[in-house]
PDB file of C-alpha atoms in Angstrom:
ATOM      1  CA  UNK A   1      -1.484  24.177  -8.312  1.00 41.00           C
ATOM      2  CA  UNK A   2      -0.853  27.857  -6.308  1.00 44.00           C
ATOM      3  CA  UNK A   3      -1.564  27.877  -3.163  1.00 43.00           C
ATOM      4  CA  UNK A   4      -3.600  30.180  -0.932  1.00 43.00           C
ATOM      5  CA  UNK A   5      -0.913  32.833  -1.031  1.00 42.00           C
ATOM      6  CA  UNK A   6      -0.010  32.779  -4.397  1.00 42.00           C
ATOM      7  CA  UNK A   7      -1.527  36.087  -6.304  1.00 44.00           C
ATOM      8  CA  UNK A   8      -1.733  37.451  -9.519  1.00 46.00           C
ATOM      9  CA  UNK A   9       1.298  39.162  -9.405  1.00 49.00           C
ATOM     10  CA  UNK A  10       5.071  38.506 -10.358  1.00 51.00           C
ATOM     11  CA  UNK A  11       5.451  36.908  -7.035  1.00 54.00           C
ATOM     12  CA  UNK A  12       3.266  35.440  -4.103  1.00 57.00           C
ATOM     13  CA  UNK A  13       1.556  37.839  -1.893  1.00 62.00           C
ATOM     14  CA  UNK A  14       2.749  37.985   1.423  1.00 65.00           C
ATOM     15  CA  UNK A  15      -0.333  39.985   2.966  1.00 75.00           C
ATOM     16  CA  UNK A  16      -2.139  35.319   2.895  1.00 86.00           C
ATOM     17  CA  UNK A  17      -1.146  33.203   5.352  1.00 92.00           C
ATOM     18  CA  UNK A  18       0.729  29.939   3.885  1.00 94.00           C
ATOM     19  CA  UNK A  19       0.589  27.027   6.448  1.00 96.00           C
ATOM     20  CA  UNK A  20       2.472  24.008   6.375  1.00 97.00           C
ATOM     21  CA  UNK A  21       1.411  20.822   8.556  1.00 98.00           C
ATOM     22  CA  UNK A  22       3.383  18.002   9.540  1.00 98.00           C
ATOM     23  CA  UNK A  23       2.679  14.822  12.013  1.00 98.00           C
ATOM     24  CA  UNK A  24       4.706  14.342  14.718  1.00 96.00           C
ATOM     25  CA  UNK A  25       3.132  10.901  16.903  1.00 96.00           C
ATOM     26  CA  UNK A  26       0.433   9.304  17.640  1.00 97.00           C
ATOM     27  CA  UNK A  27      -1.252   7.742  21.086  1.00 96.00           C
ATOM     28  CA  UNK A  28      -4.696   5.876  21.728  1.00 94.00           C
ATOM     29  CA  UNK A  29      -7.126   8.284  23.405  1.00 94.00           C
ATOM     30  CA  UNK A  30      -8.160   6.804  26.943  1.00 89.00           C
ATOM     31  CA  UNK A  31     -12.337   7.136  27.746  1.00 86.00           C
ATOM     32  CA  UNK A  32     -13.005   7.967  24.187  1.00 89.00           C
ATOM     33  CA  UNK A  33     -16.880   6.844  23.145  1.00 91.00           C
ATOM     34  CA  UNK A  34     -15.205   5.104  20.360  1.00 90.00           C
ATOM     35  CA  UNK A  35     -11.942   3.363  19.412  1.00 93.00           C
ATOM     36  CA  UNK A  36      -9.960   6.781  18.465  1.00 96.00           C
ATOM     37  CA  UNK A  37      -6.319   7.485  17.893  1.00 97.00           C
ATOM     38  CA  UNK A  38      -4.721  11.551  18.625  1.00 97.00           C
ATOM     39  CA  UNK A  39      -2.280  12.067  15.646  1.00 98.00           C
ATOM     40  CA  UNK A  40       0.147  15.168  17.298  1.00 98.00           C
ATOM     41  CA  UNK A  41      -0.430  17.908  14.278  1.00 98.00           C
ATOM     42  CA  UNK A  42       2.422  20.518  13.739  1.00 98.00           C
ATOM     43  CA  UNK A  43       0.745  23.948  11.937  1.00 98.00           C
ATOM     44  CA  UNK A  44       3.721  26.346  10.654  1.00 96.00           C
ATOM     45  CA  UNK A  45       2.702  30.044   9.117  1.00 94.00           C
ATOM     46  CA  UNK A  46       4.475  32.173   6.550  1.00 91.00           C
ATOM     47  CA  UNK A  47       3.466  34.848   5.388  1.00 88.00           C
ATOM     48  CA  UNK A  48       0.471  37.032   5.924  1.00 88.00           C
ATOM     49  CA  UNK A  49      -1.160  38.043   9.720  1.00 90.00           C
ATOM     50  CA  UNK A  50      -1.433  36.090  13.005  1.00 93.00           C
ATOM     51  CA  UNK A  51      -3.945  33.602  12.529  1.00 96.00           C
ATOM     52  CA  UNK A  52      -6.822  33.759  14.726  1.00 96.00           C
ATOM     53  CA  UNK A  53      -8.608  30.273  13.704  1.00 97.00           C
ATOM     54  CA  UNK A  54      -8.219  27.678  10.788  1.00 97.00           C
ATOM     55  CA  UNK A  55     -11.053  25.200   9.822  1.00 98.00           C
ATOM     56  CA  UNK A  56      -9.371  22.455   9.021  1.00 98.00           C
ATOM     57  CA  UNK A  57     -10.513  19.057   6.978  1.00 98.00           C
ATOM     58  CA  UNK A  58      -7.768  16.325   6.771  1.00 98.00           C
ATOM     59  CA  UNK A  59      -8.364  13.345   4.705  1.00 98.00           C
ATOM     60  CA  UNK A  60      -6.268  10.393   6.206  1.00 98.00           C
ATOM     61  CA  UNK A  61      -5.252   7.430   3.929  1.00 98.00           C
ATOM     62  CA  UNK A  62      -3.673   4.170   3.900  1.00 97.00           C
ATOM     63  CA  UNK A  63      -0.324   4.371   1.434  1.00 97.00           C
ATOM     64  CA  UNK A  64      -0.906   0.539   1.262  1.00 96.00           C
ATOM     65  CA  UNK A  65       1.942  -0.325  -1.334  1.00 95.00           C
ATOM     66  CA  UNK A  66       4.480   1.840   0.911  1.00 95.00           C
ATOM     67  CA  UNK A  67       5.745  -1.327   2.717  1.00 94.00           C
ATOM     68  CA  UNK A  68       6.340  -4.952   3.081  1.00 92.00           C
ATOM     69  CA  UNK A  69       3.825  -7.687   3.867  1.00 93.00           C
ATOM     70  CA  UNK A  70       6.179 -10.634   4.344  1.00 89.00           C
ATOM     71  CA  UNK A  71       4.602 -11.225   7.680  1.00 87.00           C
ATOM     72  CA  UNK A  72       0.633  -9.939   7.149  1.00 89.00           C
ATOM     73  CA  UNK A  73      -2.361 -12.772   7.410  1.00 90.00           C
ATOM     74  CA  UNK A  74      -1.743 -13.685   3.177  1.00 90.00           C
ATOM     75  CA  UNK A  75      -5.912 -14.300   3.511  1.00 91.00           C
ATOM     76  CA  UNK A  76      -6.817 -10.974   4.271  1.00 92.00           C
ATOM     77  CA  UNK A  77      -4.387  -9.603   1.926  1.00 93.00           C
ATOM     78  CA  UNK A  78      -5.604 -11.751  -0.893  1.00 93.00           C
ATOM     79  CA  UNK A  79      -9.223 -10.622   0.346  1.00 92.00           C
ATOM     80  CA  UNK A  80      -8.315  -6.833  -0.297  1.00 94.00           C
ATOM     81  CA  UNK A  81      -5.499  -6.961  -3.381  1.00 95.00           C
ATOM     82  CA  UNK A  82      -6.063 -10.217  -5.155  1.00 94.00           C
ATOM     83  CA  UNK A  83      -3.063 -12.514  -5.346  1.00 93.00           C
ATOM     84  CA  UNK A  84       0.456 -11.179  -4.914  1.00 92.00           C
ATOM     85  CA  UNK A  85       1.616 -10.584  -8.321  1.00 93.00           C
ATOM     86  CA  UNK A  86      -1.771  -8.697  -8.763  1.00 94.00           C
ATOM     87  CA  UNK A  87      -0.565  -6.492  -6.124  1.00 93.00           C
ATOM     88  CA  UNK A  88       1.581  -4.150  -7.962  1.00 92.00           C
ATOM     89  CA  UNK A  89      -1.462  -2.580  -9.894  1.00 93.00           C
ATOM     90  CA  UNK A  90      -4.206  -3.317  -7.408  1.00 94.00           C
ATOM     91  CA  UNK A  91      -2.334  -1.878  -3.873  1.00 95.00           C
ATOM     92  CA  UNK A  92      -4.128   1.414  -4.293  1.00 94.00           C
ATOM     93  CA  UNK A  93      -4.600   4.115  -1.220  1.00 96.00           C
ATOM     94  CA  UNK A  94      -7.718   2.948   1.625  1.00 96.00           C
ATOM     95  CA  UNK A  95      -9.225   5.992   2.448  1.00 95.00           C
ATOM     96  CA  UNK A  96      -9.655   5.629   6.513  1.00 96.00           C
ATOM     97  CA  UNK A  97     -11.106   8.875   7.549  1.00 96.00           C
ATOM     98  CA  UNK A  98     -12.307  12.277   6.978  1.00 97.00           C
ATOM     99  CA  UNK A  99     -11.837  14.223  10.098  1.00 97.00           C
ATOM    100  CA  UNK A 100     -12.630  18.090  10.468  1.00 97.00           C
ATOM    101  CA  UNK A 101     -11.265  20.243  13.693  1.00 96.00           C
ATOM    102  CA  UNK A 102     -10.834  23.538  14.206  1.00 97.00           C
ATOM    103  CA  UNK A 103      -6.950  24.735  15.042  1.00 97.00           C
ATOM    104  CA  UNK A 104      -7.224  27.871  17.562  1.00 97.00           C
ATOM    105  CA  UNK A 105      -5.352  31.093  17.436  1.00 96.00           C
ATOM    106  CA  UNK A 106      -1.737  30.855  17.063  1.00 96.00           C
ATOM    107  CA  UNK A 107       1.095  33.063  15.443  1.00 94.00           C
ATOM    108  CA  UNK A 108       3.918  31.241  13.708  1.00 94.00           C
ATOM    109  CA  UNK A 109       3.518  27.629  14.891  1.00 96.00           C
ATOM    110  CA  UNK A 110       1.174  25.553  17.256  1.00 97.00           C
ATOM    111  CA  UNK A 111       0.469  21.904  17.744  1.00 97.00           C
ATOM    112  CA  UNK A 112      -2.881  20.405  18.113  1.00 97.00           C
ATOM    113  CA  UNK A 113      -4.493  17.001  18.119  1.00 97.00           C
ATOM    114  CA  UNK A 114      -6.080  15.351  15.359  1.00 97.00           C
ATOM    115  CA  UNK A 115      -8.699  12.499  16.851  1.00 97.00           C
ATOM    116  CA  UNK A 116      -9.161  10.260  13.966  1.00 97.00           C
ATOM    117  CA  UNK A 117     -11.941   7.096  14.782  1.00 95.00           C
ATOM    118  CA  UNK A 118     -11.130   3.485  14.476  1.00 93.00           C
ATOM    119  CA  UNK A 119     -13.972   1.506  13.459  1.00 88.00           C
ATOM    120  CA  UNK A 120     -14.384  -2.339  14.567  1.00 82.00           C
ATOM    121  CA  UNK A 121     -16.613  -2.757  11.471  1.00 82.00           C
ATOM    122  CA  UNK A 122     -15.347  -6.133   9.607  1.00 78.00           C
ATOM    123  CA  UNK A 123     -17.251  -4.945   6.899  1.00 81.00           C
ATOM    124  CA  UNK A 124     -15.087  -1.696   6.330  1.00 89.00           C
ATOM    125  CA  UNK A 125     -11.550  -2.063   3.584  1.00 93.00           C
ATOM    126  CA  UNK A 126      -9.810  -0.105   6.430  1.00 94.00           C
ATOM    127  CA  UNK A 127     -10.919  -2.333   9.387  1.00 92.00           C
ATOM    128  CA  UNK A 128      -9.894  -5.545   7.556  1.00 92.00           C
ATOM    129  CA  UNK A 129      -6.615  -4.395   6.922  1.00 95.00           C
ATOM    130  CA  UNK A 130      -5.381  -3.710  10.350  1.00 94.00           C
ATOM    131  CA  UNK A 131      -7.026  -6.982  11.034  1.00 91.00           C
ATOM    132  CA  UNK A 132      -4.264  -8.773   8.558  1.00 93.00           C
ATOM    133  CA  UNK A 133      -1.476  -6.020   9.415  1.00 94.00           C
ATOM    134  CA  UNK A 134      -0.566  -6.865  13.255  1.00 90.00           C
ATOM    135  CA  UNK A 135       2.988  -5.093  13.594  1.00 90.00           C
ATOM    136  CA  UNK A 136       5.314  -3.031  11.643  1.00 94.00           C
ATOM    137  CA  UNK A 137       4.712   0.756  10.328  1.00 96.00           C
ATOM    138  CA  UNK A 138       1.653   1.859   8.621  1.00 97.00           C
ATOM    139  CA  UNK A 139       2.112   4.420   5.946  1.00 97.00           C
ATOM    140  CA  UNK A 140      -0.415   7.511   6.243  1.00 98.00           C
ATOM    141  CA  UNK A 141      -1.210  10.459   3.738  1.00 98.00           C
ATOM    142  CA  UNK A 142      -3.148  13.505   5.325  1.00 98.00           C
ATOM    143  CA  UNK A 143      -4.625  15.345   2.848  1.00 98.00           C
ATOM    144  CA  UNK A 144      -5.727  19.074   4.235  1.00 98.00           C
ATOM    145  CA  UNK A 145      -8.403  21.631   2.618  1.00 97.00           C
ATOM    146  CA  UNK A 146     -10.008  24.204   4.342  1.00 97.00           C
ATOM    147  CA  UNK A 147     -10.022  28.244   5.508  1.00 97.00           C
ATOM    148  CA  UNK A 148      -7.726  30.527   7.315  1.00 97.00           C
ATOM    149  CA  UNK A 149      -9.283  33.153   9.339  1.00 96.00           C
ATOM    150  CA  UNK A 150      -6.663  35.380   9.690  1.00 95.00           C
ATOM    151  CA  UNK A 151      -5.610  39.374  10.822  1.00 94.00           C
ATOM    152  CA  UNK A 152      -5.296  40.948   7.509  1.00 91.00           C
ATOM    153  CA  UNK A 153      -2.951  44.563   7.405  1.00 89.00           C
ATOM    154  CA  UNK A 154      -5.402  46.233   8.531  1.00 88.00           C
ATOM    155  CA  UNK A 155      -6.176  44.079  11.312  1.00 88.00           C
ATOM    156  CA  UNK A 156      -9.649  42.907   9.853  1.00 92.00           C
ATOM    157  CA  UNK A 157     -10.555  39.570   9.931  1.00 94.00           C
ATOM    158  CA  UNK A 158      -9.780  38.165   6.699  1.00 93.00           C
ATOM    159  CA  UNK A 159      -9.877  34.547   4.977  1.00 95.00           C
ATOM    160  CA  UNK A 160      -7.571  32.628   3.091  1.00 94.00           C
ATOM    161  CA  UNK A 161      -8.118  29.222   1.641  1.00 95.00           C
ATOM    162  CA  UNK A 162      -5.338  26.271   2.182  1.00 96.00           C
ATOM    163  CA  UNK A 163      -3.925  25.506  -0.870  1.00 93.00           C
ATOM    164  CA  UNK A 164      -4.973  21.651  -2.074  1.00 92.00           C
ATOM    165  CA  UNK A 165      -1.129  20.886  -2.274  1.00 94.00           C
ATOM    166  CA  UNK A 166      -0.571  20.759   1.131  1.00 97.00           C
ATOM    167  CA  UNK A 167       0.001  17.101   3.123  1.00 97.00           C
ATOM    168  CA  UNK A 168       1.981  15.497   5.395  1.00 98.00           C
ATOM    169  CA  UNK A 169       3.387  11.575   5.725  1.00 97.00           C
ATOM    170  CA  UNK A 170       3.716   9.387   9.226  1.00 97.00           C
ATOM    171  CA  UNK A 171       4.274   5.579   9.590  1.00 98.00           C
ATOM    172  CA  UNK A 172       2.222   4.252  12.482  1.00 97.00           C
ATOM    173  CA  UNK A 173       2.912   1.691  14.607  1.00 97.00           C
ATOM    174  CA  UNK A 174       0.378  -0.933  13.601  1.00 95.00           C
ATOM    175  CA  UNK A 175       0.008  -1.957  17.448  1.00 95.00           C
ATOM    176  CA  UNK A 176      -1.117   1.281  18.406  1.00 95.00           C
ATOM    177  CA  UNK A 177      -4.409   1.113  16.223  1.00 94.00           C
ATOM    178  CA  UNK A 178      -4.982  -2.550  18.313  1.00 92.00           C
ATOM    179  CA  UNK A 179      -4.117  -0.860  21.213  1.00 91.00           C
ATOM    180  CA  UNK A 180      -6.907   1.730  20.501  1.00 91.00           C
ATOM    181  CA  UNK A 181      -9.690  -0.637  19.406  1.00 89.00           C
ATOM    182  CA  UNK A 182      -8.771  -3.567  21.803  1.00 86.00           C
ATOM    183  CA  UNK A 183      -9.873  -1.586  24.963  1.00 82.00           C
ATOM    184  CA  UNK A 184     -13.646  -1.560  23.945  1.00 77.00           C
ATOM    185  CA  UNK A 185     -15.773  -4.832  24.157  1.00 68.00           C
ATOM    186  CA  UNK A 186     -12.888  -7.227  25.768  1.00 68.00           C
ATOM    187  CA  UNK A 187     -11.651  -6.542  22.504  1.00 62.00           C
ATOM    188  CA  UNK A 188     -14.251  -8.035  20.811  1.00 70.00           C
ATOM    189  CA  UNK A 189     -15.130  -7.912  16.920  1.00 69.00           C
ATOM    190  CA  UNK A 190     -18.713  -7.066  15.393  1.00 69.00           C
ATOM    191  CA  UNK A 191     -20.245  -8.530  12.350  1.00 75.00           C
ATOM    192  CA  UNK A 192     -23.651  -7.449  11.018  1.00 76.00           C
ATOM    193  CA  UNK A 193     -25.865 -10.259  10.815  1.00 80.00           C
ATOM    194  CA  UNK A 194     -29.482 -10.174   9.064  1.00 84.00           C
ATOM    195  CA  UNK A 195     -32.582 -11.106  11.287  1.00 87.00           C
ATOM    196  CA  UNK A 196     -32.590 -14.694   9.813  1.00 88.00           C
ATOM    197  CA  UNK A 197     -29.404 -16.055  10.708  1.00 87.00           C
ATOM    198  CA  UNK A 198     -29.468 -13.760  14.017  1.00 81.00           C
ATOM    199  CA  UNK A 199     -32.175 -15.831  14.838  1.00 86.00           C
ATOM    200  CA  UNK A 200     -30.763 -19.217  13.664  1.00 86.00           C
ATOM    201  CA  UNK A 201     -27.676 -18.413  15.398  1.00 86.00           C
ATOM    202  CA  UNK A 202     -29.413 -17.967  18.956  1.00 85.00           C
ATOM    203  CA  UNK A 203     -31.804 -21.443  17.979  1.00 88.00           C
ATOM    204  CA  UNK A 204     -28.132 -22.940  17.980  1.00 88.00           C
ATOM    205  CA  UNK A 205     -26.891 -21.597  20.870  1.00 84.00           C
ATOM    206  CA  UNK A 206     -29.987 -22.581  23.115  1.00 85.00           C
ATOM    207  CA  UNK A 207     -30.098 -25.872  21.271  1.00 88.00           C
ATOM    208  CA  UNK A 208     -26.639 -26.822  22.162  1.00 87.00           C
ATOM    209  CA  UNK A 209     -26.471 -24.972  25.768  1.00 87.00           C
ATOM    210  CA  UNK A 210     -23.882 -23.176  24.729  1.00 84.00           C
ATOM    211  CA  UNK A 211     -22.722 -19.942  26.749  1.00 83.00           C
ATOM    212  CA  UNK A 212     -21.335 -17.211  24.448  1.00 81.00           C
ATOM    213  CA  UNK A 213     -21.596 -15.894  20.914  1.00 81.00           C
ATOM    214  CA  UNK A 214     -18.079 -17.064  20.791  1.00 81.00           C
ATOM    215  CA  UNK A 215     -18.721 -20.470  21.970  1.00 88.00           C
ATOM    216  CA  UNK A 216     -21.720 -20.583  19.671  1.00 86.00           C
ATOM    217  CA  UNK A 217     -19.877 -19.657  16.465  1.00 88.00           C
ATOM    218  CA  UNK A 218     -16.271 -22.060  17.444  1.00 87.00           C
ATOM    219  CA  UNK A 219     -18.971 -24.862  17.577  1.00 88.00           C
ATOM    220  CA  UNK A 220     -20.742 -24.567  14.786  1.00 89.00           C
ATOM    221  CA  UNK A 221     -16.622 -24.265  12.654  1.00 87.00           C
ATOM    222  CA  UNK A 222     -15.541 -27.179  14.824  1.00 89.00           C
ATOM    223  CA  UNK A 223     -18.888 -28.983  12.945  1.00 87.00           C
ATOM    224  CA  UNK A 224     -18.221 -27.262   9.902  1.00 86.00           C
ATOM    225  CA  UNK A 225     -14.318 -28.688  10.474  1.00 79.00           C
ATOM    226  CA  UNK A 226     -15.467 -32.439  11.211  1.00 67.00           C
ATOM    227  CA  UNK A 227     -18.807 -32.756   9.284  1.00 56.00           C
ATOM    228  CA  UNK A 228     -20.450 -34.468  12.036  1.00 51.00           C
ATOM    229  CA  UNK A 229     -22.880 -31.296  12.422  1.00 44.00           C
ATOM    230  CA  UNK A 230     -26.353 -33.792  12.908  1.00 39.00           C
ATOM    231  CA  UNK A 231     -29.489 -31.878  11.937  1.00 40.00           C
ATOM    232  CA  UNK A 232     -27.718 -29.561  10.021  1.00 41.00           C
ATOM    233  CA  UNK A 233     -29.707 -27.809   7.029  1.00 41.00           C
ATOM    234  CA  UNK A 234     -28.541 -25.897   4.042  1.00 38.00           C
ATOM    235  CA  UNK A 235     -27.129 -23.231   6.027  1.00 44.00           C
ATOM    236  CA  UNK A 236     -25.236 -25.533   7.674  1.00 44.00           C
ATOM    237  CA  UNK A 237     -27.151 -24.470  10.922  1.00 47.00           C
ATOM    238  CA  UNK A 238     -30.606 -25.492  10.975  1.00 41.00           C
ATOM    239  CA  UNK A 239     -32.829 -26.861   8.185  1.00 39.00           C
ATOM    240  CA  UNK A 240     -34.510 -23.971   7.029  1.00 39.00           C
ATOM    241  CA  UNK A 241     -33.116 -22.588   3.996  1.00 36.00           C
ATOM    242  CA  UNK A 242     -30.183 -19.481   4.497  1.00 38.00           C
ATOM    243  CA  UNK A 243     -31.465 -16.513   4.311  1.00 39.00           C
ATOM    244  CA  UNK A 244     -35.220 -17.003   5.792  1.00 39.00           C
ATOM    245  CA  UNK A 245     -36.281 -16.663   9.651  1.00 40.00           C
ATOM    246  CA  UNK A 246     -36.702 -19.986  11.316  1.00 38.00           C
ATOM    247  CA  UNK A 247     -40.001 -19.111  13.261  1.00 36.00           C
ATOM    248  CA  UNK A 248     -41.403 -17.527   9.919  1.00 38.00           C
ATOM    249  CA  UNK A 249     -40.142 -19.102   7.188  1.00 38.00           C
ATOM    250  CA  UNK A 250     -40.062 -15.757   5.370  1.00 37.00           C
ATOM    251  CA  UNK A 251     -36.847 -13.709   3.908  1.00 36.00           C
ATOM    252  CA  UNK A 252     -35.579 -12.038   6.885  1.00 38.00           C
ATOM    253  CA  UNK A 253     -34.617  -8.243   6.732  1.00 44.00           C
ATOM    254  CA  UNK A 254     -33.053  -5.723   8.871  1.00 47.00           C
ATOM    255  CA  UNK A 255     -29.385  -6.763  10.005  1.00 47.00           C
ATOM    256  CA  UNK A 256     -28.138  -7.364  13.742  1.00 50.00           C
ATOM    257  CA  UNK A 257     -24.811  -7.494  15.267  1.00 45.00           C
ATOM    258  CA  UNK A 258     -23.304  -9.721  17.521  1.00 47.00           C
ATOM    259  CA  UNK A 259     -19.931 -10.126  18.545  1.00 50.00           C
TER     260      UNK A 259
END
């Protein structure tokens, strides 16, 4: 596929801007609103003017069959691929983010930062796998689109776009993206929970005089464990059927989260 500065001609045109990224680290960002890791973003131009901004979009992925998983949780794994010998056709890329920043004015090279969010949701293909992937390298793809604003040789303001070709490969330390998400909530996990069991959850809890959401939910696998959970209903909390509010009786709706 040609890129931005490839013309028409016999050769490319040298009047575009052709930029070439690479990734050189990564580090958890402190007092971040969410869970976010800073990837360190090389930008290299050839060609063409001095840029004076780029609007950049990066698409981040998760080269999942790029390494080993001798030592990931085999349960989440199985959860996500299938069994093993499944893996070799069903290990395809996780997309994690898409992230769009704007790179300021530079002239042959610059660095910049490229926040990508880490979301706690269990919910999420991405989220799950960290969960089962505690140590080693992660292999990342970043994808980048986007326009050039640029001094053309007149010294206008011109535009170029980035050609689709252009990405970049880094292996992240798997302990960094715990590092990231384990400072928020006592590093804590959220699962959405609809009204119903919400509400047959906290019945539980007050029932048993139990302190915490953790405490609540260890007790009621510790019953699940034993079978000695007395009272127990089809839900294996309460007797009202799963999947209806206990004060109601009706099908509950909306979702809530606890942690």
């Amino acid at each position: 596929m040609p890129g931005a500065g490839a013309g028409t001609g016999a050769g490319p045109r040298t009047d575009l801007p052709d930029l070439d990224f690479a990734v050189n680290g990564a580090r958890a960002v402190r007092d971040a609103a969410v869970p976010t890791l800073a990837f360190r973003l090389a930008v290299s131009r050839t060609g063409g003017g001095r840029v004076r901004s780029v609007s950049l979009v990066t698409d981040v992925r998760i080269a999942v069959a790029h390494r080993g998983y001798e030592r990931a949780d085999r349960l989440v794994m199985a959860r996500l691929f299938g069994q093993p010998e499944q893996w070799a056709t069903s290990m395809r890329p996780l997309t994690w983010a898409r992230v769009s920043t704007v790179v300021p004015a530079f002239d042959e090279q610059t660095e910049t930062d490229l926040p990508v969010p880490c979301s706690r949701d269990m919910d999420l293909a991405v989220t799950s796998y960290f969960h089962g992937v505690r140590d080693g390298e992660v292999p990342l793809d970043f994808l980048f689109s986007g326009t050039v604003f640029h001094d053309g040789p007149d010294g206008r303001l011109r535009t170029a776009q980035i050609s689709w070709s252009k990405d970049a490969a880094w292996r992240l330390p798997a302990e960094l993206w715990h590092e990231a998400t384990g400072r928020y909530d006592r590093g804590t996990s959220w699962l959405p929970l609809s009204s119903g069991t919400y509400g047959r959850l906290t019945a539980h809890r007050d029932r048993h005089a139990l302190t915490g959401w953790d405490e609540t939910v260890a007790d009621l696998l510790a019953r699940a464990g034993t079978g000695t959970g007395a009272g127990t209903g089809t839900d294996g909390i309460t007797g009202t059927a799963a999947g209806t509010d206990e004060t109601t009786g009706t099908a509950a709706g909306g979702a809530a989260w606890t942690p």
